[in-house]
Tab-separated table of C-alpha atoms in Angstrom:
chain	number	residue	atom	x	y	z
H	1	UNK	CA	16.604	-14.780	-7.337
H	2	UNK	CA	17.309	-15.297	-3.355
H	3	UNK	CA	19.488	-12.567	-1.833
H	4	UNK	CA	21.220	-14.193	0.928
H	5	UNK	CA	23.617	-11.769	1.423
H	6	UNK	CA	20.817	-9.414	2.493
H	7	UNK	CA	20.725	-11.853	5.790
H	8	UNK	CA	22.888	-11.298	8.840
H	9	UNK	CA	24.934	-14.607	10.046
H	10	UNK	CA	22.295	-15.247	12.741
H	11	UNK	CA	19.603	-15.790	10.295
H	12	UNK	CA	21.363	-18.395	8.329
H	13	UNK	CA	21.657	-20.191	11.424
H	14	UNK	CA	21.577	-23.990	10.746
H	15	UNK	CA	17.637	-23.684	11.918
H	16	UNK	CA	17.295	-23.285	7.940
H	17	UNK	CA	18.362	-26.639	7.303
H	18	UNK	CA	16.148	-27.997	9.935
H	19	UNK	CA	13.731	-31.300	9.645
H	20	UNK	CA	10.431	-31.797	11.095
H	21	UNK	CA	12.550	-31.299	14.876
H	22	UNK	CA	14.062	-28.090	13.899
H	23	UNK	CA	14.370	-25.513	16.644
H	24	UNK	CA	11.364	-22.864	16.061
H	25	UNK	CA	12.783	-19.609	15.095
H	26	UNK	CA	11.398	-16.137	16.541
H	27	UNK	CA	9.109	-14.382	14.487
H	28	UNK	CA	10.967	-11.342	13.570
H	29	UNK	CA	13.497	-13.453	12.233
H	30	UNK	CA	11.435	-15.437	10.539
H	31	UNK	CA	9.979	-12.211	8.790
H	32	UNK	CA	12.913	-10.668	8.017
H	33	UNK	CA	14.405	-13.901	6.380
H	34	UNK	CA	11.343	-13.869	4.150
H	35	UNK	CA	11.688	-10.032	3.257
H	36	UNK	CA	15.773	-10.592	2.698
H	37	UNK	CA	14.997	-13.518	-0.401
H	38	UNK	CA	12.716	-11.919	-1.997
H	39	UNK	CA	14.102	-10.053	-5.110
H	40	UNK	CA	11.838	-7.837	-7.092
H	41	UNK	CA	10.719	-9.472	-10.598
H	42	UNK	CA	13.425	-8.410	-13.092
H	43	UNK	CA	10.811	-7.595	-15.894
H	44	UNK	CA	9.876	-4.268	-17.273
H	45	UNK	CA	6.438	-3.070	-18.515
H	46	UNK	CA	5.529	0.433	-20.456
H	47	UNK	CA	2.126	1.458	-19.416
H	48	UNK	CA	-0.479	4.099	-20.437
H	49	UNK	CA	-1.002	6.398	-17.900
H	50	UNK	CA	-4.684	4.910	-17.453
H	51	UNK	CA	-3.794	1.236	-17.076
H	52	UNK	CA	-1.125	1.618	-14.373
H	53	UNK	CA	-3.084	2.418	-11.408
H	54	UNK	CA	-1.502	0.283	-8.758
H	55	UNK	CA	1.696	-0.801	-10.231
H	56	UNK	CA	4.987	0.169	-9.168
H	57	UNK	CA	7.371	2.621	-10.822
H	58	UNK	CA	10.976	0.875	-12.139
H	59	UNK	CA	12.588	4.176	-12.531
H	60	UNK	CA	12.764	7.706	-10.833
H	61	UNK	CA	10.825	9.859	-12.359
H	62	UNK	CA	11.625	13.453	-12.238
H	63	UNK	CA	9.247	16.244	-13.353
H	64	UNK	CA	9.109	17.442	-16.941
H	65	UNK	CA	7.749	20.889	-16.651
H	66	UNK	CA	6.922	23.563	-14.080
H	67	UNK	CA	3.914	22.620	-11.795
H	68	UNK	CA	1.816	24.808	-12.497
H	69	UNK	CA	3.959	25.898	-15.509
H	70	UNK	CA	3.248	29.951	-15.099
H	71	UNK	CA	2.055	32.417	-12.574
H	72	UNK	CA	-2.141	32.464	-12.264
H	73	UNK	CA	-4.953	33.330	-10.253
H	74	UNK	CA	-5.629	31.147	-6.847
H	75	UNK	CA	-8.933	32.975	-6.831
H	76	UNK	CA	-11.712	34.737	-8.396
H	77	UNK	CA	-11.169	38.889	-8.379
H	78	UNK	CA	-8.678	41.536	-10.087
H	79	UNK	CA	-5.026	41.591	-10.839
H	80	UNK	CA	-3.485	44.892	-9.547
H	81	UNK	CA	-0.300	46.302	-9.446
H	82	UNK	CA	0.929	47.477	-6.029
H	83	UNK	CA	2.835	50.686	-7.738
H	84	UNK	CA	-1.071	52.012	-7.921
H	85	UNK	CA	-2.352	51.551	-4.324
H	86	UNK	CA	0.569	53.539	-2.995
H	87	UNK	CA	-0.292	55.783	0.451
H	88	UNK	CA	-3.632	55.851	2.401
H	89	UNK	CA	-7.007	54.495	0.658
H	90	UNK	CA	-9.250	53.991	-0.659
H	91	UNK	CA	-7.975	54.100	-4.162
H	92	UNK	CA	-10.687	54.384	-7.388
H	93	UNK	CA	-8.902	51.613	-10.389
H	94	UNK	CA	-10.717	51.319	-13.366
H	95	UNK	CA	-11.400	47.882	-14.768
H	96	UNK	CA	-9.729	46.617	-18.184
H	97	UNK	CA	-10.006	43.546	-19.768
H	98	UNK	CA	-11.069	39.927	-18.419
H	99	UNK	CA	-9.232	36.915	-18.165
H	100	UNK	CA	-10.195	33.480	-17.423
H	101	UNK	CA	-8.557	29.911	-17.350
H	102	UNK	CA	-7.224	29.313	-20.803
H	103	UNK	CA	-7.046	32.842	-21.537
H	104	UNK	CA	-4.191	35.295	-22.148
H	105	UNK	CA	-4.086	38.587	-21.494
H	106	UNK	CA	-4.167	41.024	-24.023
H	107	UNK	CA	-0.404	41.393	-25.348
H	108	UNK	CA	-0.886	45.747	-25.326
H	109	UNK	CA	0.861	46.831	-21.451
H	110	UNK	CA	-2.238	48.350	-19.258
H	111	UNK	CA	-1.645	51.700	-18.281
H	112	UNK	CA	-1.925	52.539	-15.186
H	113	UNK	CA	-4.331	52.873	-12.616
H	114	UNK	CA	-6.356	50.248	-13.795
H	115	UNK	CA	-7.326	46.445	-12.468
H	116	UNK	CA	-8.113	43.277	-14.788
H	117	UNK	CA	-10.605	41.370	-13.384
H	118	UNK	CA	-9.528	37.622	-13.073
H	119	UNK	CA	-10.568	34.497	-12.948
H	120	UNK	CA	-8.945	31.122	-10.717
H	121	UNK	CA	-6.489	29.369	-13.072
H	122	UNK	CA	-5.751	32.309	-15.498
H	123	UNK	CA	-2.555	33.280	-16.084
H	124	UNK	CA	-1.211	37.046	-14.420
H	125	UNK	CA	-0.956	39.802	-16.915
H	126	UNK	CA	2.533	41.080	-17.130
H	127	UNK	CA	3.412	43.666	-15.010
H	128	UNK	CA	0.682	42.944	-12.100
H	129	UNK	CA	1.718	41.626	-8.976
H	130	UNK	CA	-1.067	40.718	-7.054
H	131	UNK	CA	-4.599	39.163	-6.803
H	132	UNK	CA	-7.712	41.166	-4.799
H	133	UNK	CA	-10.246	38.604	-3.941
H	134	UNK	CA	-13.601	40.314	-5.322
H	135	UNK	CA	-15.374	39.979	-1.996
H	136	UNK	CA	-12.577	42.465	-0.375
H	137	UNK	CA	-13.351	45.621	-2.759
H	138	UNK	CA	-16.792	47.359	-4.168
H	139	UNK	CA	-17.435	47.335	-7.940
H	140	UNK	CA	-18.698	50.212	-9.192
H	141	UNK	CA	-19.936	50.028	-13.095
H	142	UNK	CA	-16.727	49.659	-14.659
H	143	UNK	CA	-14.685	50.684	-11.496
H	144	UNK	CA	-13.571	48.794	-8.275
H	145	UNK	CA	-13.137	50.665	-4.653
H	146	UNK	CA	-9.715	49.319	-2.488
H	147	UNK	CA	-9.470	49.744	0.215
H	148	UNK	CA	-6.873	47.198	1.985
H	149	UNK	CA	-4.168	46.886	-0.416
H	150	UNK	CA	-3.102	43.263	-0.776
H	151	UNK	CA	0.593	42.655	-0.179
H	152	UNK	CA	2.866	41.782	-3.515
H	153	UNK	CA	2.433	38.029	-4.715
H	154	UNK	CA	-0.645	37.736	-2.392
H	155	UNK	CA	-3.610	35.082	-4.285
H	156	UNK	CA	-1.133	34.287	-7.320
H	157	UNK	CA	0.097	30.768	-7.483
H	158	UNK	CA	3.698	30.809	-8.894
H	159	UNK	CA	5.458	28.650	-11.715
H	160	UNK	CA	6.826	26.255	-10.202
H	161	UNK	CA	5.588	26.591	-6.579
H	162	UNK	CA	4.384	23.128	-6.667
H	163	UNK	CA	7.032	21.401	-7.928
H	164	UNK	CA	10.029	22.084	-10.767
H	165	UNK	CA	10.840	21.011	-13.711
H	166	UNK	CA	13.783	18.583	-13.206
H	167	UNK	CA	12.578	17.983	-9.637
H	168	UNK	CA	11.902	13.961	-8.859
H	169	UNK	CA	8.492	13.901	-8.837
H	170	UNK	CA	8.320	9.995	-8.038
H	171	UNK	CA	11.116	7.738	-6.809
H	172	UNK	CA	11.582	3.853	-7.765
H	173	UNK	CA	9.237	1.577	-5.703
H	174	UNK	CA	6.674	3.980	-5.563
H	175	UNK	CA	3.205	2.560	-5.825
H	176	UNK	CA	0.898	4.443	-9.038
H	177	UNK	CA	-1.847	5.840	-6.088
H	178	UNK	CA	-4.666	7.688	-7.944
H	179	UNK	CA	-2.623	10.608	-5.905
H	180	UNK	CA	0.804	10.151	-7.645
H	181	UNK	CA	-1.099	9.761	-11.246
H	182	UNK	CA	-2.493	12.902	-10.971
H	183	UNK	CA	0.538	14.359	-10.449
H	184	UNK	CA	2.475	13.078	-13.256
H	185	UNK	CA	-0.746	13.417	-15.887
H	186	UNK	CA	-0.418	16.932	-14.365
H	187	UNK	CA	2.939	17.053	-16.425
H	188	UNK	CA	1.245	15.353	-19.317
H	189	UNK	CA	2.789	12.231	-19.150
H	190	UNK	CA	1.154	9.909	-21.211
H	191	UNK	CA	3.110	6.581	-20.326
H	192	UNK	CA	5.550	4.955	-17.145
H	193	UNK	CA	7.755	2.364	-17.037
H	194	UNK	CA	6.353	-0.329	-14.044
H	195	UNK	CA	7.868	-3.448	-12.428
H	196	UNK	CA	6.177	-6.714	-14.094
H	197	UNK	CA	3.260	-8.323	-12.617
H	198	UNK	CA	4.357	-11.080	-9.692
H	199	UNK	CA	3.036	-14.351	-11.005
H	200	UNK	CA	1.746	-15.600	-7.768
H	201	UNK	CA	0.549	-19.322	-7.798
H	202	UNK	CA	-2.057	-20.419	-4.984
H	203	UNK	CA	-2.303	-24.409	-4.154
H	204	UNK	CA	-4.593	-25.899	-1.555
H	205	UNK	CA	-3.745	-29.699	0.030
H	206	UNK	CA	-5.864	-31.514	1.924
H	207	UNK	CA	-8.020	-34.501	1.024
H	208	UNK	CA	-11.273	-33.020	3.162
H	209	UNK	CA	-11.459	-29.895	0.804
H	210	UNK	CA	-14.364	-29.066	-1.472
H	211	UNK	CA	-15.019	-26.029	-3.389
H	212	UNK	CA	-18.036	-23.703	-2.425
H	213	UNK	CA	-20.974	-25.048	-4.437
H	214	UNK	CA	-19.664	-28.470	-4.318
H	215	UNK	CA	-22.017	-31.354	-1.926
H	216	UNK	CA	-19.879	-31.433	1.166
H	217	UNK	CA	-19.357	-35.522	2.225
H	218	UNK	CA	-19.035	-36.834	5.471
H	219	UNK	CA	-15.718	-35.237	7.247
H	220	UNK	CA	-15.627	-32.493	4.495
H	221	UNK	CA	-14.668	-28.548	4.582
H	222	UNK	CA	-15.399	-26.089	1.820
H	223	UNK	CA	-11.753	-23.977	0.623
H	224	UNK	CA	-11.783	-20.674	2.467
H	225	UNK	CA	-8.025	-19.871	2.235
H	226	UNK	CA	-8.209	-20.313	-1.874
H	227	UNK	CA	-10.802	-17.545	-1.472
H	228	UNK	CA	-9.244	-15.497	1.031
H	229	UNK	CA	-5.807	-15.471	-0.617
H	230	UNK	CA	-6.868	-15.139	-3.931
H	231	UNK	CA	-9.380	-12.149	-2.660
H	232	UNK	CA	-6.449	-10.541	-0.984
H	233	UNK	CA	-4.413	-10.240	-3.927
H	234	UNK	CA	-7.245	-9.486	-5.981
H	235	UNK	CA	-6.358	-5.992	-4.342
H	236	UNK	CA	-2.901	-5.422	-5.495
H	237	UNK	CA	-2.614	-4.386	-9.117
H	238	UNK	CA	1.125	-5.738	-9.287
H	239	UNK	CA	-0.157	-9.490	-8.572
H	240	UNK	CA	-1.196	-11.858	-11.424
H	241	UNK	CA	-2.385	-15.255	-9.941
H	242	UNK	CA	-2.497	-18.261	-11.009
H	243	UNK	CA	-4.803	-21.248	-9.531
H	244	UNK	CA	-3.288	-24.670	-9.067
H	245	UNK	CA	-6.732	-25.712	-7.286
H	246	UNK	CA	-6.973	-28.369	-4.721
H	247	UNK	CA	-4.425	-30.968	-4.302
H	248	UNK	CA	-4.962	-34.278	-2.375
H	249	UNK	CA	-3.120	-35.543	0.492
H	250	UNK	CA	-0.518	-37.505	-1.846
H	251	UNK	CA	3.502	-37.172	-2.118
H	252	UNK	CA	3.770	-37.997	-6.033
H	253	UNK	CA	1.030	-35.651	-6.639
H	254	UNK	CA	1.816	-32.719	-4.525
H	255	UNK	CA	5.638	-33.133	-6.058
H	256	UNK	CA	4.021	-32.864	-9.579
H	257	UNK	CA	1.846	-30.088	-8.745
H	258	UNK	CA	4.940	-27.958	-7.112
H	259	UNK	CA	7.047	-28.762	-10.236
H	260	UNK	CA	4.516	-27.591	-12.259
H	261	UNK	CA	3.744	-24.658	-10.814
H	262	UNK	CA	7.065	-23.571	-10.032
H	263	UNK	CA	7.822	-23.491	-13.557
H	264	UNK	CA	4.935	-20.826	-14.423
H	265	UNK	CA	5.109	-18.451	-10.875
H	266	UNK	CA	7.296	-16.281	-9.582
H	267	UNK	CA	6.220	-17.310	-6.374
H	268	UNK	CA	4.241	-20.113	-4.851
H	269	UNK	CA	1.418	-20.247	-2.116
H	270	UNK	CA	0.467	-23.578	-0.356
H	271	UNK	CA	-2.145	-23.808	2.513
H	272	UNK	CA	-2.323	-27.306	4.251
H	273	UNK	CA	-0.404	-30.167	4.858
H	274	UNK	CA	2.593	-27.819	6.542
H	275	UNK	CA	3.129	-29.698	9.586
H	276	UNK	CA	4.265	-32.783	10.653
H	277	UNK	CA	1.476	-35.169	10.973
H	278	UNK	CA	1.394	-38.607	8.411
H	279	UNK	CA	-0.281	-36.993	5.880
H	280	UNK	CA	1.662	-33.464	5.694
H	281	UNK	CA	3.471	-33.947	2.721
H	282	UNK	CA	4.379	-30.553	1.715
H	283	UNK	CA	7.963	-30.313	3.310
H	284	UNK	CA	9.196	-33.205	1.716
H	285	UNK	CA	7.013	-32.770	-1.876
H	286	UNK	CA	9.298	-29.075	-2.087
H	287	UNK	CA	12.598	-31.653	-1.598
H	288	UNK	CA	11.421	-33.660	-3.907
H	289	UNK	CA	11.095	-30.790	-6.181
H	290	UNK	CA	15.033	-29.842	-5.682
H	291	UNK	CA	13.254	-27.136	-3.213
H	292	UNK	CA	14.644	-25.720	-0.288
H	293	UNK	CA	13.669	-24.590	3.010
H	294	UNK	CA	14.591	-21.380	5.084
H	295	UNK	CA	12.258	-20.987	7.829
H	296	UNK	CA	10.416	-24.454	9.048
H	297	UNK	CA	8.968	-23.502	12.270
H	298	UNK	CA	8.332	-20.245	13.917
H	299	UNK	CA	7.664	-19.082	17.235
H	300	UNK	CA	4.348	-17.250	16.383
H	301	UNK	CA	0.364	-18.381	17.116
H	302	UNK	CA	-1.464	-18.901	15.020
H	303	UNK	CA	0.580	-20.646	12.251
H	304	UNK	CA	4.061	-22.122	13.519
H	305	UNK	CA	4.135	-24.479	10.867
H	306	UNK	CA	4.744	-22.096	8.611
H	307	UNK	CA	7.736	-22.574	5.976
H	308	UNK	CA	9.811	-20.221	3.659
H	309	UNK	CA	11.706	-21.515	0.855
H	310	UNK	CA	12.816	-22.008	-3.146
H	311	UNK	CA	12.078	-24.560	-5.552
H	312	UNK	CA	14.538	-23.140	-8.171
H	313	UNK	CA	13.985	-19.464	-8.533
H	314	UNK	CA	10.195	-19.639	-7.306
H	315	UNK	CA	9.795	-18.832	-3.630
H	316	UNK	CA	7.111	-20.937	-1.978
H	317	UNK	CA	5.756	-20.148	1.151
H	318	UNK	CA	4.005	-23.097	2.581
H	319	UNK	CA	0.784	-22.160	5.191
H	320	UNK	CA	-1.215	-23.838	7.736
H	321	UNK	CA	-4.337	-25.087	6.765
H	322	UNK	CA	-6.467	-23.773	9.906
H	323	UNK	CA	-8.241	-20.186	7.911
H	324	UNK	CA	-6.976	-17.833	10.536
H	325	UNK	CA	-3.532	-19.188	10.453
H	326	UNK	CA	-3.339	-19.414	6.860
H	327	UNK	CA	-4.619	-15.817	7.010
H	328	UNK	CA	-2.469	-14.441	9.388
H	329	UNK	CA	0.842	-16.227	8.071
H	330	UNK	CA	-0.102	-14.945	4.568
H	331	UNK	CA	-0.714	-11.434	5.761
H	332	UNK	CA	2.710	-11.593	8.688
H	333	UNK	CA	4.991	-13.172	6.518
H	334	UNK	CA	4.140	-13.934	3.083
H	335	UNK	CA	2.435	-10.613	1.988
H	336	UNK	CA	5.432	-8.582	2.983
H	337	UNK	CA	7.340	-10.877	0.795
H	338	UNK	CA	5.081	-10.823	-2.395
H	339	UNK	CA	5.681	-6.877	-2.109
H	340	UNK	CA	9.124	-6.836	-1.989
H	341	UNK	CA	9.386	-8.991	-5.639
H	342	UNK	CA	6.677	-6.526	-6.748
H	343	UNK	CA	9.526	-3.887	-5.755
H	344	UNK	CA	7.458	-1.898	-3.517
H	345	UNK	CA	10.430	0.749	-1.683
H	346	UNK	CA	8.671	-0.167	1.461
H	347	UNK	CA	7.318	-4.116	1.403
H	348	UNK	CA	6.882	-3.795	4.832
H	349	UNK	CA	3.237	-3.626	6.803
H	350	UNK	CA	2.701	-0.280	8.864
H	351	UNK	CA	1.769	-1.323	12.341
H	352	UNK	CA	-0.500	1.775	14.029
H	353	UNK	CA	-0.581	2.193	18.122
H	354	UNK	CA	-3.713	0.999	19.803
H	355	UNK	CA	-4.628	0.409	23.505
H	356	UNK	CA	-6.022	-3.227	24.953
H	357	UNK	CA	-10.020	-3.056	25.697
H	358	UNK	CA	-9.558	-6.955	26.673
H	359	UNK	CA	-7.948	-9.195	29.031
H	360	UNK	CA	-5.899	-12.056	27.656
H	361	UNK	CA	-3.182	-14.939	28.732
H	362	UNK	CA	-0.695	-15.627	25.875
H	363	UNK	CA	2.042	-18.135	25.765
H	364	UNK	CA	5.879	-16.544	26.581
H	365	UNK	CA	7.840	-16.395	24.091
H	366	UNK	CA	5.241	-16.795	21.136
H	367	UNK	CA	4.797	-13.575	19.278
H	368	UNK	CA	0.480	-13.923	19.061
H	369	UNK	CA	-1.645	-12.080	16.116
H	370	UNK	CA	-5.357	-11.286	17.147
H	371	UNK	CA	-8.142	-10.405	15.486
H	372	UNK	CA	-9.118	-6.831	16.507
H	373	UNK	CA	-12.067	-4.212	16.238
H	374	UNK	CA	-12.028	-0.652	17.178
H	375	UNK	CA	-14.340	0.215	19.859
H	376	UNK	CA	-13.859	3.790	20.684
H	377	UNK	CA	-10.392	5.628	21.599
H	378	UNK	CA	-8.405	7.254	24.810
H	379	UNK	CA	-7.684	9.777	26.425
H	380	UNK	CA	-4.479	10.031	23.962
H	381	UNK	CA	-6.601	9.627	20.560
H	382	UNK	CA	-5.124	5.975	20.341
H	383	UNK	CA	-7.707	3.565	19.163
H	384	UNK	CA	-8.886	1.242	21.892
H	385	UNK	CA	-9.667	-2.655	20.427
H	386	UNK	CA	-11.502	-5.400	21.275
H	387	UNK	CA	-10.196	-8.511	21.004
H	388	UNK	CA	-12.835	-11.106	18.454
H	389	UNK	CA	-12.858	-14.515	19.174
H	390	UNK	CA	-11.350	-16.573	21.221
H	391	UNK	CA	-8.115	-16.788	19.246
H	392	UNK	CA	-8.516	-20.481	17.217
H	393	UNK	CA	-6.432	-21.025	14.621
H	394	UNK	CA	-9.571	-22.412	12.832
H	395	UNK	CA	-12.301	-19.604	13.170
H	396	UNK	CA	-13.696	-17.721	10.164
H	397	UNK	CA	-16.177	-15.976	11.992
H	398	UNK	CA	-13.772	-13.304	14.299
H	399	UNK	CA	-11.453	-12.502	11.347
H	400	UNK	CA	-14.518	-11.959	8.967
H	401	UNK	CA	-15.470	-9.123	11.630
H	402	UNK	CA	-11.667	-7.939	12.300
H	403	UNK	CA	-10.523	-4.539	11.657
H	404	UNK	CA	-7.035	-5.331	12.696
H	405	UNK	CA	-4.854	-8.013	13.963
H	406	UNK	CA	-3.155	-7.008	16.927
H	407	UNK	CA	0.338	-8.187	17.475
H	408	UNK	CA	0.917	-9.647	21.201
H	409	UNK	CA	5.151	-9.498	21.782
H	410	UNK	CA	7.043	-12.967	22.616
H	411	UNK	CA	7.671	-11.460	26.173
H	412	UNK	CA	4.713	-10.489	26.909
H	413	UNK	CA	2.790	-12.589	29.586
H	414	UNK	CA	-0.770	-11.373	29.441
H	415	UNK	CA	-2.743	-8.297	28.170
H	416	UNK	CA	-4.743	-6.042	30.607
H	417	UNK	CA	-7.048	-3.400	29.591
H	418	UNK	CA	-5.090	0.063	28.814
H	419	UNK	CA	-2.027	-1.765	27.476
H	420	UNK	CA	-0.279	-0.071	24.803
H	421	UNK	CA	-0.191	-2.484	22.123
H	422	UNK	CA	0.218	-2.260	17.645
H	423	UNK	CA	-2.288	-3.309	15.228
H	424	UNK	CA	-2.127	-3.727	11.579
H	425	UNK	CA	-5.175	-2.637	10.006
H	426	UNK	CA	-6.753	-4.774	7.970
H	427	UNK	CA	-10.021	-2.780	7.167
């Protein structure tokens, strides 16, 4: 479902309802449009605990016991009670029973002047109030030596400590990290409830495409955004794609394809045929369709021919055909999308600071995405990157090597070396 009333009046601007000569729209806005209609998947999935990893949480989940759910042992030693190492040392305790994880101490109260030896993980016997790690007193047959008392509550780990029962343990949005798992199976949960998979559809246009494996004719190109974008969301458990294939250069059949597909997805990804030129049919294939667009052009390099919209509920976002702008696009503005309907809390892509190891001229007021490797760091601990390539919006080779792709502001009119700039890591 789109959520315009997420948008601020300036981004409905009539730049939505643009044609091919609509004004180009910055970036950020562009972005941010793209983020504000995209509505998590309304369907609901129970999971065991061992098929979620990666999927996102549709409800809070609060914790259903203590963590860990009664006092024990941090460490290997003896239990004492500070009521018998009272004055000056060293203090002679006799040793009673032993305890390990799993065990319970016996039920009969230990009189006193005497120490149970103790195991990590086992619960405290009642009445003893601290833990003395084994390497800070001398055993002696069935004796131990103190001499430096440990204070009260000192190596015991307390119910609770970690987190309590009734305590949110997890919060809606939340992505099922091996992390958060281990938390909740701490609790024994044995199921969650998770957001539904995003059906993502992926569509390639362009008459010079050929699968790899395929004989390449003359003026031909093997598919490396199918790949790439399929490859990327191979990655995100929440993602379930589905492969139109390649589509040629033809109105009636890229408005059948479109149809089709956005029938079966929850969202739709095109590469090629985004622009302008006679045989860029995408724009007016998604009108065809009864489709819609928000964002047409955008002031960003590589990929201004980018375009956000809806064919009914599905939202397409339509890519260059050039691999590092399809790339780049997909990761800048589509990605961040795809995560919001998977109902990720935070869709958005954490950008990490970085200082400039390369000179570069950019255009004003483009925002420009480069592909980036870390070569070594400064003075600050900042990572200091190299710039790959020479920024095509057709090169496979510099993005195949990136570690990042730095982000170059609209009013920025060059990059010098020591330039504080942000990266998003891609590796």
């Amino acid at each position: 479902m789109r959520n315009e009333a997420l948008l601020a009046p300036s981004q409905l601007a009539p730049a939505c309802e643009a044609g091919p000569e609509g004004e180009v729209i910055p970036f950020d806005v562009a972005s941010a449009k793209a983020l504000a209609v995209a509505a998590p998947v309304s369907r609901r999935e129970r999971l065991s605990i061992f098929e979620a990893t990666g999927r996102i949480l549709s409800a809070t989940v609060r914790s259903a016991i203590d963590l860990p759910p009664f006092d024990n042992s941090a460490m290997d030693g003896y239990a004492v009670r500070s009521a018998d190492l009272q004055g000056s040392g060293p203090w002679v305790l006799k040793v009673g029973q032993r305890v390990a994880a799993g065990e319970t101490a016996h039920g009969v109260a230990q009189p006193g002047g005497v120490a149970v030896r103790i195991l990590t993980g086992a619960p405290i016997p009642k009445g003893f109030d601290s833990v003395l790690m084994q390497e800070r007193c001398e055993r002696r047959d069935d004796h131990i030596i103190v001499t430096d008392a440990p204070r009260v509550g000192q190596n015991i780990r307390r119910a609770g400590e970690d987190i309590e029962s009734g305590q949110v343990a997890a919060e809606t949005g939340a992505e099922l990290t091996p992390q958060l798992l281990a938390l909740l199976a701490g609790q024994g949960r044995a199921y969650v409830d998770v957001i539904g998979k995003v059906r993502v559809g992926i569509l390639s246009t362009g008459n010079e495409l050929r699968d790899p494996g395929e004989a390449l004719g003359s003026g031909q190109i093997y598919n490396s955004n199918r790949i790439a974008i399929r490859a990327a969301l191979a990655r995100c458990a929440w993602a379930d794609v589905i492969d139109f294939g390649i589509v040629r250069d033809r109105r009636d059949l890229l408005v059948d394809a479109i149809g089709e597909a956005a029938g079966k997805c929850d969202a739709l990804i095109t590469t090629g045929g985004a622009s302008a030129g006679e045989e860029d049919h995408v724009a007016a294939a998604i009108t065809a369709c009864g489709g819609e667009l928000d964002v047409l052009k955008v002031a960003m390099r590589p990929g201004k021919p980018v375009k956000i919209g809806f064919v009914g509920s599905t939202l397409l976002a339509a890519l260059p055909g050039n691999p590092n702008a399809a790339f780049v696009t997909f990761r800048q503005i589509a990605f961040p999308a795809l995560r919001a309907m998977a109902g990720l809390a935070s869709p958005k892509l954490e950008w990490h600071p970085g200082v400039a190891g390369f000179s570069y001229e950019k255009r004003l007021g483009h925002t420009e995405f480069v592909p980036v490797e870390v070569v070594g760091s400064d003075n600050c601990g900042r990572p200091v990157l190299s710039m790959l390539g020479k920024g095509s919006s057709a090169s496979l080779r510099a993005m195949s090597l990136a570690q990042g792709i730095a982000r170059l502001p609209p009013g920025t009119p060059s990059v010098s070396p020591g330039d504080s700039l942000q990266f998003d890591r891609i590796a």
